[in-house]
């Protein structure tokens, strides 16, 4: 099928296709080979259909302008309620332990018994968000221009200014509330940052600070803490390598059949219930999570301008390439600056490949555990709304000056990455 002009014909619809040896050959007419490796997860078909339907309904509601403002919708309230009930478990453990010590006598018996409820409380206690110890923390005085930009965007969004910036090498930018004081922190991954043009940087930061304004991070903390408790319970009430080992020993010594039956029964009933609740929580949180992403995108378009908002999203599907280029340059210690290599790789990706990855995101990222809605729908929604001009503008030279501020902590990040790759 390959012709000598570097073109080929689609085996499905015979449409003429350009063939570039560096990128996947695919058909923009019938979507042939958009996903050459095929989907990676093996969820049952009914579940995929349900998840797709949820994502579609939400998209249509947003497109028709039925959802205007962030805040409490039914899905968020339900996710909060369910999470609160789950978060009461460690509290019940704590109170149970105290009650045992206070009211149950003799003390020599109640004291050791109270270890059980106290242990449950300790194991299931909610934890504050912590930053990865490998990140480089940047404070206000180290990067005045970057913080000036962040302050401007935060003011335009209407949220608290960030307390610190966490720099790492990853291909993403995030917003988090860290520690028990819930300090707002913006995480900047160099692989993502280097692949963005100045106004796209404004768009990405505005999206993240938009999460701050919509209190998505607090909501996320409550739901994630509940999910962590469920994970812990799931691990306790499902078959572990130790159980299997014990069963084998029991088989050999012809003892312990009853114990193994009880274990299996508890795993099936209690474990089954835990996994059921886990799934329900993920389902009701999906809508609230995806809605939060769309609303943060809307905020991003208002502040950076619609065009930059949409383009920034289109760049996100390229960040894996940027990260690979960064890793390669770090690993092989080439002449090129790794950060330059990452930026160049993203800028060299042809529009056709960008389009393929956007379509791929539509095929794959409707999954419930994908934290974001499909990128192609997010771009479509920004472009479907009336165009907006930028409220905060970052000029090229300002953007370069920010990169110079990031140079020293950036070198520390690359050094860390180098030692990790070794
Ligand atoms: Zn085709
Ligand atoms: Zn987001």
Short mmCIF file of N, CA, C and O and ligand atoms in Angstrom, two decimals, residues 207-208 211 292-293 296-297 372 378, ligand 2:
data_model
loop_
_atom_site.label_atom_id
_atom_site.label_comp_id
_atom_site.label_asym_id
_atom_site.label_seq_id
_atom_site.Cartn_x
_atom_site.Cartn_y
_atom_site.Cartn_z
N UNK A 207 -6.48 27.58 35.22
CA UNK A 207 -7.28 26.38 35.42
C UNK A 207 -7.05 25.84 36.84
O UNK A 207 -7.98 25.55 37.57
N UNK A 208 -5.78 25.73 37.20
CA UNK A 208 -5.45 25.16 38.51
C UNK A 208 -5.96 26.04 39.65
O UNK A 208 -6.53 25.55 40.61
N UNK A 211 -9.52 25.66 40.40
CA UNK A 211 -9.87 24.59 41.34
C UNK A 211 -9.86 25.13 42.77
O UNK A 211 -10.66 24.72 43.60
N UNK A 292 -16.06 19.68 37.80
CA UNK A 292 -15.06 20.61 38.33
C UNK A 292 -14.01 20.93 37.27
O UNK A 292 -13.54 22.07 37.17
N UNK A 293 -13.64 19.93 36.46
CA UNK A 293 -12.64 20.17 35.41
C UNK A 293 -13.17 21.13 34.35
O UNK A 293 -12.50 22.06 33.93
N UNK A 296 -13.28 24.62 35.73
CA UNK A 296 -11.94 25.20 35.82
C UNK A 296 -11.46 25.62 34.43
O UNK A 296 -10.79 26.64 34.27
N UNK A 297 -11.82 24.84 33.40
CA UNK A 297 -11.49 25.21 32.02
C UNK A 297 -12.16 26.53 31.65
O UNK A 297 -11.58 27.38 30.97
N UNK A 372 -9.78 13.31 34.60
CA UNK A 372 -10.25 14.42 33.77
C UNK A 372 -11.16 13.90 32.66
O UNK A 372 -11.00 12.78 32.20
N UNK A 378 -13.17 18.71 26.18
CA UNK A 378 -12.85 19.95 26.91
C UNK A 378 -12.51 21.07 25.93
O UNK A 378 -12.96 22.20 26.09
ZN1 LIG B 2 -8.10 20.35 36.64
#
